[in-house]
Tab-separated table of C-alpha atoms in Angstrom:
chain	number	residue	atom	x	y	z
K	1	MET	CA	3.099	23.138	2.175
K	2	THR	CA	3.295	22.976	-1.615
K	3	ILE	CA	5.816	25.391	-3.023
K	4	PRO	CA	4.412	27.054	-6.174
K	5	GLY	CA	6.231	25.911	-9.293
K	6	SER	CA	8.518	23.603	-7.311
K	7	GLU	CA	7.432	20.467	-9.178
K	8	ALA	CA	8.013	21.978	-12.625
K	9	ARG	CA	10.748	20.098	-14.458
K	10	LEU	CA	11.514	23.273	-16.407
K	11	TYR	CA	13.057	24.675	-13.218
K	12	GLY	CA	14.514	21.357	-12.059
K	13	ASP	CA	16.197	18.722	-14.196
K	14	LEU	CA	15.540	20.741	-17.383
K	15	ALA	CA	17.017	23.981	-16.012
K	16	ARG	CA	20.222	23.598	-18.002
K	17	TRP	CA	18.111	24.079	-21.146
K	18	TRP	CA	16.714	27.414	-19.933
K	19	PRO	CA	19.156	29.609	-21.924
K	20	LEU	CA	17.955	27.929	-25.134
K	21	ILE	CA	14.256	27.731	-24.252
K	22	SER	CA	14.061	31.385	-23.189
K	23	PRO	CA	17.027	33.211	-24.775
K	24	ILE	CA	18.596	36.046	-22.827
K	25	GLU	CA	18.069	38.567	-25.633
K	26	GLY	CA	14.337	38.512	-24.968
K	27	TYR	CA	14.784	40.142	-21.567
K	28	GLU	CA	16.550	43.324	-22.625
K	29	GLY	CA	13.317	45.252	-23.148
K	30	ASP	CA	11.953	44.311	-19.733
K	31	ALA	CA	15.251	45.340	-18.126
K	32	GLY	CA	14.779	48.760	-19.696
K	33	ILE	CA	11.275	49.005	-18.222
K	34	VAL	CA	12.652	47.970	-14.824
K	35	THR	CA	15.221	50.756	-14.987
K	36	GLU	CA	12.481	53.298	-15.752
K	37	MET	CA	10.411	52.032	-12.827
K	38	PHE	CA	13.365	52.195	-10.445
K	39	ALA	CA	13.930	55.823	-11.474
K	40	LEU	CA	10.654	56.614	-9.662
K	41	ALA	CA	12.231	55.880	-6.262
K	42	GLU	CA	12.737	58.780	-3.874
K	43	HIS	CA	16.499	58.180	-3.881
K	44	PRO	CA	19.028	56.740	-6.361
K	45	VAL	CA	18.761	52.970	-6.706
K	46	ARG	CA	21.941	50.989	-6.275
K	47	GLU	CA	21.102	47.868	-4.254
K	48	VAL	CA	18.390	45.648	-5.786
K	49	LEU	CA	16.718	42.465	-4.601
K	50	GLU	CA	15.103	40.215	-7.206
K	51	LEU	CA	12.641	37.614	-5.943
K	52	GLY	CA	12.112	34.612	-8.211
K	53	SER	CA	15.179	35.505	-10.269
K	54	GLY	CA	15.251	32.206	-12.193
K	55	GLY	CA	18.112	31.766	-14.626
K	56	GLY	CA	19.271	35.366	-14.210
K	57	HIS	CA	18.240	36.595	-17.648
K	58	THR	CA	16.692	39.866	-16.466
K	59	ALA	CA	19.517	40.344	-13.982
K	60	TYR	CA	22.071	39.941	-16.773
K	61	HIS	CA	20.851	43.166	-18.377
K	62	LEU	CA	20.801	45.007	-15.030
K	63	ARG	CA	24.147	43.850	-13.678
K	64	SER	CA	26.136	46.910	-14.787
K	65	ARG	CA	23.700	49.347	-13.139
K	66	TYR	CA	22.926	47.743	-9.791
K	67	ALA	CA	24.374	45.595	-7.023
K	68	LEU	CA	22.111	42.547	-7.275
K	69	THR	CA	20.892	40.016	-4.738
K	70	LEU	CA	19.076	37.212	-6.550
K	71	VAL	CA	16.701	34.831	-4.777
K	72	ASP	CA	15.031	31.749	-6.237
K	73	LEU	CA	13.587	28.466	-4.987
K	74	SER	CA	15.312	26.296	-7.565
K	75	ARG	CA	18.889	25.251	-6.893
K	76	GLU	CA	19.215	24.291	-10.547
K	77	MET	CA	18.088	27.694	-11.799
K	78	LEU	CA	20.377	29.430	-9.316
K	79	ALA	CA	23.264	27.403	-10.750
K	80	VAL	CA	22.396	28.645	-14.248
K	81	SER	CA	22.204	32.214	-12.947
K	82	ARG	CA	25.546	32.005	-11.152
K	83	GLY	CA	27.189	31.112	-14.425
K	84	LEU	CA	25.590	34.112	-16.129
K	85	VAL	CA	25.775	36.759	-13.367
K	86	PRO	CA	28.685	35.601	-11.197
K	87	ASP	CA	29.131	38.912	-9.380
K	88	ALA	CA	25.581	38.880	-7.963
K	89	GLU	CA	24.736	37.428	-4.569
K	90	HIS	CA	22.631	34.281	-5.011
K	91	LEU	CA	20.361	32.926	-2.282
K	92	ARG	CA	17.750	30.167	-2.173
K	93	GLY	CA	14.420	31.165	-0.674
K	94	ASP	CA	10.635	31.305	-0.980
K	95	MET	CA	9.274	34.730	-1.877
K	96	ARG	CA	6.318	34.159	0.429
K	97	ASP	CA	8.300	33.979	3.659
K	98	LEU	CA	11.848	35.152	2.906
K	99	ARG	CA	13.250	37.536	5.510
K	100	LEU	CA	16.871	38.560	4.998
K	101	GLY	CA	16.952	41.098	7.812
K	102	ARG	CA	18.056	43.914	5.495
K	103	THR	CA	16.504	46.278	2.983
K	104	PHE	CA	17.235	47.365	-0.584
K	105	ASP	CA	16.734	50.485	-2.669
K	106	ALA	CA	14.389	48.545	-4.949
K	107	VAL	CA	12.803	45.108	-5.310
K	108	LEU	CA	11.987	43.308	-8.558
K	109	VAL	CA	9.600	40.408	-9.037
K	110	HIS	CA	9.404	39.415	-12.701
K	111	ASP	CA	6.986	36.767	-14.002
K	112	ALA	CA	7.804	34.329	-11.181
K	113	ILE	CA	5.028	36.176	-9.366
K	114	ASP	CA	2.625	34.215	-11.611
K	115	TYR	CA	3.216	31.115	-9.486
K	116	MET	CA	1.346	32.773	-6.647
K	117	THR	CA	-1.954	31.015	-7.384
K	118	THR	CA	-4.013	32.185	-4.388
K	119	ALA	CA	-4.665	35.622	-2.941
K	120	ASP	CA	-2.979	34.506	0.286
K	121	ASP	CA	0.199	33.514	-1.561
K	122	LEU	CA	0.230	36.716	-3.599
K	123	SER	CA	-0.328	38.789	-0.475
K	124	ALA	CA	2.557	37.005	1.259
K	125	ALA	CA	4.904	37.716	-1.665
K	126	LEU	CA	3.918	41.389	-1.700
K	127	ARG	CA	4.580	41.644	2.034
K	128	THR	CA	8.012	40.106	1.472
K	129	ALA	CA	8.767	42.742	-1.143
K	130	TYR	CA	7.636	45.490	1.232
K	131	ALA	CA	9.710	44.106	4.107
K	132	HIS	CA	12.865	44.323	1.965
K	133	CYS	CA	12.165	47.720	0.369
K	134	ARG	CA	13.730	50.760	2.008
K	135	PRO	CA	11.490	53.727	2.834
K	136	GLY	CA	11.296	55.823	-0.321
K	137	GLY	CA	12.122	52.796	-2.469
K	138	VAL	CA	10.052	50.996	-5.071
K	139	ALA	CA	9.073	47.438	-5.924
K	140	ALA	CA	8.273	46.406	-9.519
K	141	PHE	CA	5.977	43.487	-10.384
K	142	PHE	CA	5.655	41.916	-13.860
K	143	PRO	CA	2.736	39.439	-13.996
K	144	ASP	CA	2.214	37.900	-17.412
K	145	HIS	CA	-1.514	38.523	-17.256
K	146	VAL	CA	-4.388	40.032	-15.288
K	147	ALA	CA	-7.979	38.861	-15.296
K	148	GLU	CA	-9.361	41.779	-17.321
K	149	THR	CA	-7.134	41.246	-20.351
K	150	PHE	CA	-6.176	37.553	-20.287
K	151	GLU	CA	-6.417	35.806	-23.644
K	152	PRO	CA	-5.338	32.203	-24.250
K	153	VAL	CA	-2.338	31.987	-26.532
K	154	THR	CA	-0.257	29.484	-28.446
K	155	ASP	CA	3.433	30.292	-28.752
K	156	CYS	CA	6.676	28.593	-29.687
K	157	GLY	CA	10.379	29.307	-29.673
K	158	GLY	CA	13.795	28.123	-28.636
K	159	GLY	CA	17.358	28.194	-29.874
K	160	ASP	CA	20.559	26.303	-30.583
K	161	ALA	CA	23.956	26.141	-28.885
K	162	ASP	CA	27.389	26.103	-30.464
K	163	ASP	CA	27.894	22.462	-29.455
K	164	GLY	CA	25.016	21.300	-31.655
K	165	SER	CA	22.436	20.970	-28.892
K	166	GLY	CA	19.125	22.753	-29.227
K	167	ALA	CA	15.707	23.223	-27.652
K	168	ARG	CA	12.242	24.132	-28.894
K	169	TYR	CA	9.052	24.667	-26.930
K	170	LEU	CA	5.340	24.822	-27.633
K	171	GLU	CA	3.267	26.823	-25.143
K	172	TRP	CA	-0.526	26.421	-25.124
K	173	SER	CA	-2.557	28.318	-22.545
K	174	LEU	CA	-6.159	27.184	-22.227
K	175	PRO	CA	-9.333	29.261	-22.024
K	176	THR	CA	-10.544	30.010	-18.493
K	177	GLU	CA	-14.017	29.809	-17.029
K	178	PRO	CA	-15.703	33.059	-15.934
K	179	GLY	CA	-14.354	34.062	-12.531
K	180	ALA	CA	-11.379	31.685	-12.735
K	181	THR	CA	-8.403	32.594	-10.559
K	182	THR	CA	-5.828	30.393	-12.281
K	183	VAL	CA	-4.559	29.731	-15.802
K	184	ARG	CA	-3.538	26.292	-17.066
K	185	THR	CA	-0.737	26.199	-19.622
K	186	GLU	CA	0.531	23.099	-21.402
K	187	TYR	CA	4.201	23.019	-22.420
K	188	THR	CA	5.986	20.617	-24.728
K	189	PHE	CA	9.794	20.778	-24.882
K	190	THR	CA	11.751	19.065	-27.656
K	191	LEU	CA	15.405	18.766	-26.663
K	192	ARG	CA	18.338	17.775	-28.844
K	193	GLU	CA	21.593	16.775	-27.160
K	194	ALA	CA	24.964	17.582	-28.726
K	195	ASP	CA	25.237	13.957	-29.896
K	196	GLY	CA	21.991	14.282	-31.867
K	197	THR	CA	19.751	12.431	-29.394
K	198	VAL	CA	16.262	13.962	-29.323
K	199	ARG	CA	13.581	13.658	-26.644
K	200	SER	CA	10.350	15.420	-25.757
K	201	VAL	CA	8.987	16.413	-22.347
K	202	HIS	CA	5.476	17.597	-21.552
K	203	GLU	CA	4.267	19.297	-18.381
K	204	THR	CA	1.406	21.456	-17.113
K	205	HIS	CA	1.917	24.773	-15.330
K	206	VAL	CA	-0.811	26.446	-13.259
K	207	THR	CA	-0.451	30.170	-12.600
K	208	GLY	CA	-2.475	32.826	-10.839
K	209	LEU	CA	-5.008	35.124	-12.479
K	210	PHE	CA	-5.948	38.238	-10.486
K	211	ALA	CA	-7.889	41.364	-11.333
K	212	VAL	CA	-6.164	44.748	-11.333
K	213	ALA	CA	-8.299	45.766	-8.361
K	214	ASP	CA	-7.067	42.720	-6.426
K	215	TRP	CA	-3.450	43.635	-7.163
K	216	GLN	CA	-4.031	47.214	-6.085
K	217	ARG	CA	-5.819	46.173	-2.900
K	218	LEU	CA	-3.207	43.630	-1.862
K	219	LEU	CA	-0.331	45.995	-2.607
K	220	GLY	CA	-2.044	48.640	-0.499
K	221	GLU	CA	-2.615	46.195	2.338
K	222	ALA	CA	1.104	45.320	2.213
K	223	GLY	CA	1.881	49.009	2.810
K	224	PHE	CA	2.673	50.260	-0.696
K	225	HIS	CA	1.315	53.222	-2.583
K	226	VAL	CA	0.434	51.768	-5.992
K	227	SER	CA	1.019	52.833	-9.592
K	228	THR	CA	-0.173	50.787	-12.584
K	229	VAL	CA	1.703	50.625	-15.885
K	230	ARG	CA	0.029	49.311	-19.040
K	231	GLU	CA	2.313	48.095	-21.821
K	232	SER	CA	0.832	48.596	-25.272
K	233	GLY	CA	1.753	46.319	-28.147
K	234	GLY	CA	3.862	43.212	-27.815
K	235	HIS	CA	3.055	41.563	-24.495
K	236	ASP	CA	0.200	43.994	-23.730
K	237	ARG	CA	0.843	43.500	-20.009
K	238	THR	CA	-0.310	45.333	-16.923
K	239	MET	CA	2.528	45.886	-14.453
K	240	PHE	CA	2.572	47.349	-10.973
K	241	ILE	CA	4.882	49.634	-9.018
K	242	GLY	CA	4.749	49.635	-5.239
K	243	HIS	CA	6.094	52.811	-3.665
K	244	ARG	CA	7.159	52.440	-0.041
K	245	PRO	CA	6.431	55.772	1.686
K	246	PRO	CA	9.457	57.665	2.999
K	247	ALA	CA	10.118	57.288	6.712
């Protein structure tokens, strides 16, 4: 079985560059949205499970509010996260079949959900979230795009470290055909070591593209009651809240 995103160098041998490629400051706004979503639970949220937690950048902004359990497939990204959020529990696992045998007040799946490229994979991830969400709790999902509003983009960014190292990226998502269920994005990373050595790495990422109705249907089939949140300006994203009915 191919693990979505598992072959991406960004999450493997390039993981140590993650804090420069995607600076932590950029996640503060999303952490605020997460907190607002979690406030919709039937009971106060204290214990939180994040699936596909990556380098821990969202978790960093949530660490003072919640007791966090962070799950990711990449050992390298988990190592980055442990350095940033040392008090959180870190576990390696696949969001499609993870079963911890315990539940949480809330579940978060940030943009790692994009690596679910088929309806079966997305459905499996949603069932995992439901299985770990306490009755009366909520699960928040942050896909980067949905089929109705997807537009190809070109973006760039990066940052520098105190030791003189630095990273820059170019992101180029390609137009999709009508009815397409995946998005192809080309990334180029230019990496400068502290000694001044510079190299470039290119790789292709393929992510899922689902309609809002598909999200709502699959969340309902997983057992959730569904709310949809549309972010205006900036990312212009459509996000989803799954409410697990009280017992």
